[in-house]
Amino acid sequence: MPTAIAVTSADLVLPPSDPQTPDAAVLPAPEARSLDASVADMQQLLLRYGSVVVVCPTSAPAAVERRLYAVRGLLESDRIALVRTDLPPLGAAVLVRQLRQLAACDFSPGVLASAARLLAHYIYAGAVLGSVSRLDRVPVSLSSHLKGWLPGAHFAVLAGPTPQIVRLGGSGDQRLAGPEFATQLLVARGQLQTDWPATALVPAWRIQNPAQETALPETSPGWWGTGKLVEFVAYLPDLPVLYQLVASVRRETCHWCGMELIGDRCGFCASPLTALAAPQAAMARGTTQALGAARGPAPALDPVPARGTTRALGAARALDAAAAAPAIDPRTVP
C-alpha cells in the first residue's frame, strides 16, 4: 500500500512526471474547511493508505500549522508525518513531486518522510528578480539592497541549497553556483520579461534538455517579495536516480515511535536519532567503572604521548533540521 502524500496548497502539486506517479491530496485551508471535516478527511486518508506524509512549507500561515496539529491530536495517530520545508514555492512543489514518485516504490512511510530532507539538498531553487528590496527569506547584502531600488536592476537569487545573490548585467558578472550532477530545469514566469534561466543557466549548469515551463505558484510573489520575477528550479528528474539516492542511505529505527528513518531525525515524531546515544554511553561508562572497581586499580600507563589520533570513519552527512510533524486538514485527490 503506497504512502499518501498530502500538501497544504494546490500550488505544491505539479503535473505527474510519468503515468506511475501518484496524485497528491490537497488539504483545504482552515478557513475553507471545518475542523470536524478536516478530521474526517484525514481519517479517510489513513483508512485508504495507512500512513500520510504532509508537506507544509515553513512560509505557510500559522493557522495551517495549528490545524494540522489539531487534526493529528484529535485522531491520536502516529501515522501522520508533517514535513516542513524552507524551499521557495516552486522548489517545494518539485520536492513534493519527487516524494510522489518515491511513494510508488517500496520505501516505508518513515523512510519516505525523512527522505524529504535529503532530497532538498539536491534541489537548486532560485529566481530572477526585478528587485530584492523586499526579499527577506534570503540574506541580502546592504549594497544589493540599495541596488534593488535602481530602475532596471535584475538579480539572480539562489535560495538553496546555498543562498547566493548575483546582480545581472553588471561588469564581471558572477555565476550562480550550480549542481555538479545532471539535472532538469523547470521555469515559472511572473511579470518579469527575461529568458536568463534558459539562456544562462542551461549552458552554465550543463543541463542536457531544454528548460520546461509551468505556471507560477500563487504564493511565489509573496515569498520572493516581488511579482517581477521568473522562478526556476534545477532538480533530479529520474526516478531510478532518486531511488538509488534514498536507498543508499543507512536506515535506522526510531527509538520513540518505531518507524524506519534515514538521516538523524525521525520524519514522523521528529525524535533525533542520537537521543539514546548519551544514556547508552553513560551505561557503558558505568559498566566499565563497575568492572574496574571489582578488579582493582588499573595499571599505570606509559606516559609517552601517541603520535597519531584516531578518527571516526564513515560519518553520514547530517540532513537539514526538520521541524516537528503536526496534523492535517485534508481532501483527497483521486
Short mmCIF file of C-alpha atoms in Angstrom, two decimals:
data_model
loop_
_atom_site.label_atom_id
_atom_site.label_comp_id
_atom_site.label_asym_id
_atom_site.label_seq_id
_atom_site.Cartn_x
_atom_site.Cartn_y
_atom_site.Cartn_z
CA MET A 1 0.00 0.00 0.00
CA PRO A 2 1.64 3.31 -1.05
CA THR A 3 2.01 6.11 1.46
CA ALA A 4 -0.27 9.08 0.85
CA ILE A 5 1.44 12.38 0.05
CA ALA A 6 -0.63 15.38 1.11
CA VAL A 7 0.00 19.10 0.67
CA THR A 8 -1.36 22.27 2.22
CA SER A 9 -1.82 24.13 -1.08
CA ALA A 10 -2.67 23.31 -4.68
CA ASP A 11 0.45 25.31 -5.62
CA LEU A 12 2.50 22.33 -4.46
CA VAL A 13 1.01 19.90 -6.98
CA LEU A 14 2.86 19.74 -10.30
CA PRO A 15 1.72 17.53 -13.19
CA PRO A 16 2.98 13.94 -12.76
CA SER A 17 6.31 13.16 -14.37
CA ASP A 18 5.03 9.79 -15.61
CA PRO A 19 1.80 7.74 -15.51
CA GLN A 20 3.00 5.86 -12.41
CA THR A 21 3.40 8.99 -10.29
CA PRO A 22 0.59 9.05 -7.69
CA ASP A 23 -1.56 12.10 -7.14
CA ALA A 24 -1.32 14.22 -4.00
CA ALA A 25 -4.07 15.00 -1.52
CA VAL A 26 -4.69 18.75 -1.31
CA LEU A 27 -5.70 19.82 2.19
CA PRO A 28 -8.03 22.85 2.20
CA ALA A 29 -7.13 25.94 4.18
CA PRO A 30 -8.58 26.14 7.72
CA GLU A 31 -10.93 28.97 6.73
CA ALA A 32 -12.38 26.80 3.95
CA ARG A 33 -12.90 23.62 6.00
CA SER A 34 -14.26 22.98 9.47
CA LEU A 35 -12.17 21.10 11.99
CA ASP A 36 -14.62 18.19 12.04
CA ALA A 37 -14.47 17.92 8.25
CA SER A 38 -10.68 18.03 8.34
CA VAL A 39 -10.60 15.20 10.87
CA ALA A 40 -12.99 13.13 8.75
CA ASP A 41 -10.91 13.73 5.63
CA MET A 42 -7.75 12.62 7.40
CA GLN A 43 -9.47 9.50 8.67
CA GLN A 44 -10.32 8.59 5.09
CA LEU A 45 -6.71 9.05 4.03
CA LEU A 46 -5.48 6.86 6.88
CA LEU A 47 -8.03 4.16 6.12
CA ARG A 48 -7.07 4.14 2.45
CA TYR A 49 -3.28 4.44 2.74
CA GLY A 50 -2.34 3.58 6.31
CA SER A 51 0.15 6.47 6.59
CA VAL A 52 0.13 10.09 5.44
CA VAL A 53 3.09 12.39 4.80
CA VAL A 54 2.04 16.05 4.71
CA VAL A 55 4.37 18.62 3.14
CA CYS A 56 3.86 22.07 4.63
CA PRO A 57 6.18 24.99 3.74
CA THR A 58 7.54 26.98 6.65
CA SER A 59 6.10 30.04 4.90
CA ALA A 60 2.53 28.71 5.30
CA PRO A 61 0.23 30.71 7.62
CA ALA A 62 0.39 29.76 11.29
CA ALA A 63 -3.29 28.75 11.15
CA VAL A 64 -2.40 25.95 8.72
CA GLU A 65 0.16 24.51 11.13
CA ARG A 66 -2.26 24.78 14.07
CA ARG A 67 -4.93 22.94 12.09
CA LEU A 68 -2.51 20.14 11.26
CA TYR A 69 -1.56 19.72 14.91
CA ALA A 70 -5.20 19.77 15.95
CA VAL A 71 -6.24 17.09 13.47
CA ARG A 72 -3.39 14.80 14.41
CA GLY A 73 -4.03 15.34 18.10
CA LEU A 74 -7.74 14.57 17.83
CA LEU A 75 -7.05 11.42 15.84
CA GLU A 76 -4.29 10.41 18.31
CA SER A 77 -2.46 8.94 15.33
CA ASP A 78 1.25 8.25 14.98
CA ARG A 79 0.81 7.57 11.24
CA ILE A 80 0.75 11.24 10.21
CA ALA A 81 4.03 12.98 9.39
CA LEU A 82 4.43 16.70 8.84
CA VAL A 83 7.37 17.61 6.62
CA ARG A 84 8.36 21.27 6.82
CA THR A 85 10.47 22.78 4.05
CA ASP A 86 12.21 26.13 3.64
CA LEU A 87 12.27 25.81 -0.15
CA PRO A 88 10.56 28.53 -2.20
CA PRO A 89 7.17 27.62 -3.71
CA LEU A 90 8.37 26.10 -7.00
CA GLY A 91 11.17 24.22 -5.25
CA ALA A 92 8.72 22.87 -2.68
CA ALA A 93 6.43 21.70 -5.49
CA VAL A 94 9.35 19.84 -7.09
CA LEU A 95 10.13 18.20 -3.74
CA VAL A 96 6.51 17.08 -3.43
CA ARG A 97 6.60 15.54 -6.90
CA GLN A 98 9.77 13.64 -6.05
CA LEU A 99 8.11 12.28 -2.91
CA ARG A 100 5.11 11.26 -5.00
CA GLN A 101 7.44 9.39 -7.36
CA LEU A 102 9.10 7.59 -4.45
CA ALA A 103 5.75 6.80 -2.82
CA ALA A 104 5.11 4.34 -5.63
CA CYS A 105 8.30 2.44 -4.69
CA ASP A 106 8.91 0.01 -1.84
CA PHE A 107 10.06 2.56 0.75
CA SER A 108 8.44 2.50 4.17
CA PRO A 109 6.49 5.58 5.34
CA GLY A 110 9.26 6.51 7.77
CA VAL A 111 11.97 6.43 5.12
CA LEU A 112 9.79 8.43 2.74
CA ALA A 113 9.10 11.15 5.32
CA SER A 114 12.73 11.52 6.36
CA ALA A 115 13.92 11.41 2.73
CA ALA A 116 12.48 14.88 2.15
CA ARG A 117 15.39 16.49 3.98
CA LEU A 118 17.88 14.54 1.88
CA LEU A 119 16.19 15.39 -1.41
CA ALA A 120 16.11 19.10 -0.57
CA HIS A 121 19.94 19.13 -0.68
CA TYR A 122 19.77 18.27 -4.39
CA ILE A 123 17.20 20.93 -5.36
CA TYR A 124 18.66 24.20 -6.67
CA ALA A 125 15.81 26.67 -6.27
CA GLY A 126 16.03 30.33 -7.21
CA ALA A 127 14.60 33.20 -9.20
CA VAL A 128 15.47 36.20 -11.34
CA LEU A 129 14.07 39.25 -9.53
CA GLY A 130 13.47 42.81 -10.61
CA SER A 131 14.15 43.94 -7.04
CA VAL A 132 15.49 42.50 -3.79
CA SER A 133 14.36 45.41 -1.62
CA ARG A 134 11.58 43.30 -0.05
CA LEU A 135 13.35 39.94 -0.12
CA ASP A 136 13.58 38.72 3.48
CA ARG A 137 13.92 34.94 3.09
CA VAL A 138 17.42 35.01 1.58
CA PRO A 139 20.30 37.01 3.13
CA VAL A 140 20.76 40.25 1.16
CA SER A 141 23.83 42.49 1.48
CA LEU A 142 23.34 46.22 2.00
CA SER A 143 24.80 47.02 -1.42
CA SER A 144 22.43 44.59 -3.14
CA HIS A 145 19.55 46.01 -1.14
CA LEU A 146 20.38 49.55 -2.28
CA LYS A 147 20.91 48.48 -5.89
CA GLY A 148 17.49 46.83 -5.75
CA TRP A 149 15.96 50.30 -5.84
CA LEU A 150 17.70 51.20 -9.10
CA PRO A 151 15.45 51.09 -12.18
CA GLY A 152 16.16 48.18 -14.48
CA ALA A 153 18.25 46.25 -11.94
CA HIS A 154 17.90 42.46 -12.17
CA PHE A 155 19.19 39.92 -9.68
CA ALA A 156 19.69 36.17 -9.87
CA VAL A 157 18.95 34.71 -6.45
CA LEU A 158 19.59 31.16 -5.31
CA ALA A 159 17.65 30.23 -2.17
CA GLY A 160 19.15 26.78 -1.74
CA PRO A 161 21.00 24.64 -1.12
CA THR A 162 23.44 27.55 -0.55
CA PRO A 163 21.99 31.09 -0.68
CA GLN A 164 23.58 33.39 -3.25
CA ILE A 165 22.68 36.70 -4.91
CA VAL A 166 24.22 37.95 -8.16
CA ARG A 167 23.40 41.21 -9.94
CA LEU A 168 22.87 40.66 -13.64
CA GLY A 169 24.08 42.95 -16.40
CA GLY A 170 26.97 44.45 -14.47
CA SER A 171 30.63 44.27 -15.33
CA GLY A 172 32.31 40.99 -14.43
CA ASP A 173 29.10 39.04 -13.98
CA GLN A 174 29.32 36.40 -11.28
CA ARG A 175 27.78 33.00 -11.75
CA LEU A 176 25.38 31.17 -9.51
CA ALA A 177 26.91 28.04 -8.04
CA GLY A 178 25.14 25.17 -9.76
CA PRO A 179 24.81 21.41 -9.35
CA GLU A 180 27.64 19.06 -10.25
CA PHE A 181 25.23 16.38 -11.43
CA ALA A 182 22.74 16.03 -14.27
CA THR A 183 19.53 17.97 -13.70
CA GLN A 184 16.38 19.20 -15.40
CA LEU A 185 15.41 22.90 -15.29
CA LEU A 186 11.85 23.97 -14.50
CA VAL A 187 10.85 27.62 -15.04
CA ALA A 188 7.78 29.58 -13.92
CA ARG A 189 7.30 33.09 -15.32
CA GLY A 190 5.95 36.05 -13.39
CA GLN A 191 5.79 39.68 -14.52
CA LEU A 192 9.50 39.93 -15.37
CA GLN A 193 10.37 39.57 -19.05
CA THR A 194 13.64 37.66 -19.23
CA ASP A 195 14.94 34.39 -20.64
CA TRP A 196 18.01 34.38 -18.41
CA PRO A 197 17.36 30.97 -16.78
CA ALA A 198 17.13 29.26 -20.18
CA THR A 199 19.92 31.19 -21.89
CA ALA A 200 22.41 31.38 -19.00
CA LEU A 201 21.71 28.55 -16.57
CA VAL A 202 21.17 25.76 -19.10
CA PRO A 203 24.71 26.02 -20.55
CA ALA A 204 26.40 27.09 -17.29
CA TRP A 205 24.90 24.21 -15.31
CA ARG A 206 25.31 21.76 -18.22
CA ILE A 207 21.61 20.92 -18.31
CA GLN A 208 21.08 18.44 -21.13
CA ASN A 209 17.43 19.07 -22.03
CA PRO A 210 15.63 22.35 -22.80
CA ALA A 211 14.05 24.10 -19.84
CA GLN A 212 10.46 23.12 -19.07
CA GLU A 213 7.85 25.69 -18.09
CA THR A 214 4.96 25.62 -15.65
CA ALA A 215 2.56 28.11 -14.09
CA LEU A 216 3.93 30.40 -11.40
CA PRO A 217 2.66 29.39 -7.92
CA GLU A 218 0.31 31.94 -6.40
CA THR A 219 2.48 32.21 -3.31
CA SER A 220 5.70 32.96 -5.22
CA PRO A 221 5.39 36.80 -5.35
CA GLY A 222 4.88 36.90 -1.59
CA TRP A 223 7.78 34.54 -0.93
CA TRP A 224 10.22 36.46 -3.16
CA GLY A 225 8.95 39.93 -2.21
CA THR A 226 8.04 40.98 -5.76
CA GLY A 227 5.81 39.97 -8.65
CA LYS A 228 8.53 40.88 -11.14
CA LEU A 229 10.25 37.52 -11.19
CA VAL A 230 10.98 34.33 -13.07
CA GLU A 231 11.30 31.38 -10.71
CA PHE A 232 13.46 28.38 -11.58
CA VAL A 233 14.44 25.01 -10.12
CA ALA A 234 17.14 22.53 -11.17
CA TYR A 235 16.39 19.05 -9.88
CA LEU A 236 16.90 15.31 -10.33
CA PRO A 237 14.09 14.18 -12.66
CA ASP A 238 14.70 10.44 -12.99
CA LEU A 239 13.09 8.01 -10.57
CA PRO A 240 15.95 5.44 -10.72
CA VAL A 241 18.40 8.13 -9.59
CA LEU A 242 16.08 9.28 -6.79
CA TYR A 243 15.53 5.69 -5.70
CA GLN A 244 19.25 4.93 -5.57
CA LEU A 245 19.93 8.16 -3.69
CA VAL A 246 17.48 7.27 -0.92
CA ALA A 247 18.20 3.53 -0.89
CA SER A 248 21.94 4.11 -0.45
CA VAL A 249 21.49 5.81 2.94
CA ARG A 250 21.71 3.65 6.05
CA ARG A 251 18.35 3.01 7.69
CA GLU A 252 17.74 3.24 11.41
CA THR A 253 14.77 2.59 13.67
CA CYS A 254 13.31 5.43 15.71
CA HIS A 255 13.63 4.66 19.42
CA TRP A 256 10.41 6.56 20.14
CA CYS A 257 7.80 5.60 17.53
CA GLY A 258 9.49 2.59 15.92
CA MET A 259 9.38 3.98 12.38
CA GLU A 260 12.23 3.48 9.94
CA LEU A 261 14.26 6.58 9.16
CA ILE A 262 17.27 7.85 7.27
CA GLY A 263 19.40 10.71 8.47
CA ASP A 264 19.47 11.99 12.03
CA ARG A 265 15.79 12.64 12.79
CA CYS A 266 12.52 10.72 12.52
CA GLY A 267 10.17 12.10 9.89
CA PHE A 268 7.08 11.17 11.92
CA CYS A 269 7.77 12.09 15.55
CA ALA A 270 10.84 14.33 14.91
CA SER A 271 12.81 12.48 17.58
CA PRO A 272 16.58 12.77 16.97
CA LEU A 273 18.48 9.60 16.23
CA THR A 274 21.12 10.48 18.84
CA ALA A 275 18.63 10.71 21.71
CA LEU A 276 19.73 7.34 23.09
CA ALA A 277 23.43 7.87 22.49
CA ALA A 278 24.07 9.73 25.76
CA PRO A 279 22.19 7.24 28.03
CA GLN A 280 23.84 4.30 26.30
CA ALA A 281 27.28 5.88 26.64
CA ALA A 282 26.60 6.58 30.31
CA MET A 283 25.54 2.96 30.83
CA ALA A 284 28.69 1.78 29.09
CA ARG A 285 30.85 4.02 31.29
CA GLY A 286 29.04 2.82 34.39
CA THR A 287 29.58 -0.81 33.46
CA THR A 288 33.26 -0.20 32.78
CA GLN A 289 33.70 1.60 36.08
CA ALA A 290 31.93 -1.18 37.96
CA LEU A 291 34.14 -3.82 36.37
CA GLY A 292 37.22 -1.73 37.13
CA ALA A 293 36.23 -1.40 40.78
CA ALA A 294 35.72 -5.15 41.04
CA ARG A 295 39.12 -5.89 39.51
CA GLY A 296 41.08 -3.32 41.49
CA PRO A 297 43.07 -0.30 40.32
CA ALA A 298 44.14 -0.22 36.72
CA PRO A 299 47.85 -0.47 35.95
CA ALA A 300 49.74 2.75 35.20
CA LEU A 301 50.07 3.62 31.54
CA ASP A 302 53.21 4.61 29.68
CA PRO A 303 53.17 8.43 29.67
CA VAL A 304 54.70 8.62 26.17
CA PRO A 305 52.18 10.56 24.01
CA ALA A 306 50.66 8.88 20.99
CA ARG A 307 51.90 10.05 17.59
CA GLY A 308 48.56 9.79 15.83
CA THR A 309 44.97 10.39 16.58
CA THR A 310 42.09 8.06 15.84
CA ARG A 311 39.34 9.48 13.71
CA ALA A 312 35.82 8.21 13.32
CA LEU A 313 35.16 6.92 9.83
CA GLY A 314 32.02 6.82 7.74
CA ALA A 315 30.00 9.52 9.47
CA ALA A 316 26.89 10.07 7.39
CA ARG A 317 26.25 13.62 6.25
CA ALA A 318 23.62 15.16 8.51
CA LEU A 319 20.42 16.28 6.79
CA ASP A 320 18.87 19.77 7.29
CA ALA A 321 16.97 20.19 10.57
CA ALA A 322 13.34 19.20 10.30
CA ALA A 323 10.52 20.68 12.32
CA ALA A 324 8.10 18.63 14.40
CA ALA A 325 5.36 16.93 12.47
CA PRO A 326 1.87 18.35 13.00
CA ALA A 327 -1.53 17.13 11.92
CA ILE A 328 -3.68 17.90 8.90
CA ASP A 329 -6.73 19.37 7.18
CA PRO A 330 -7.23 17.19 4.03
CA ARG A 331 -9.04 16.50 0.80
CA THR A 332 -8.04 13.50 -1.31
CA VAL A 333 -7.26 13.98 -4.98
CA PRO A 334 -8.29 10.76 -6.75
#
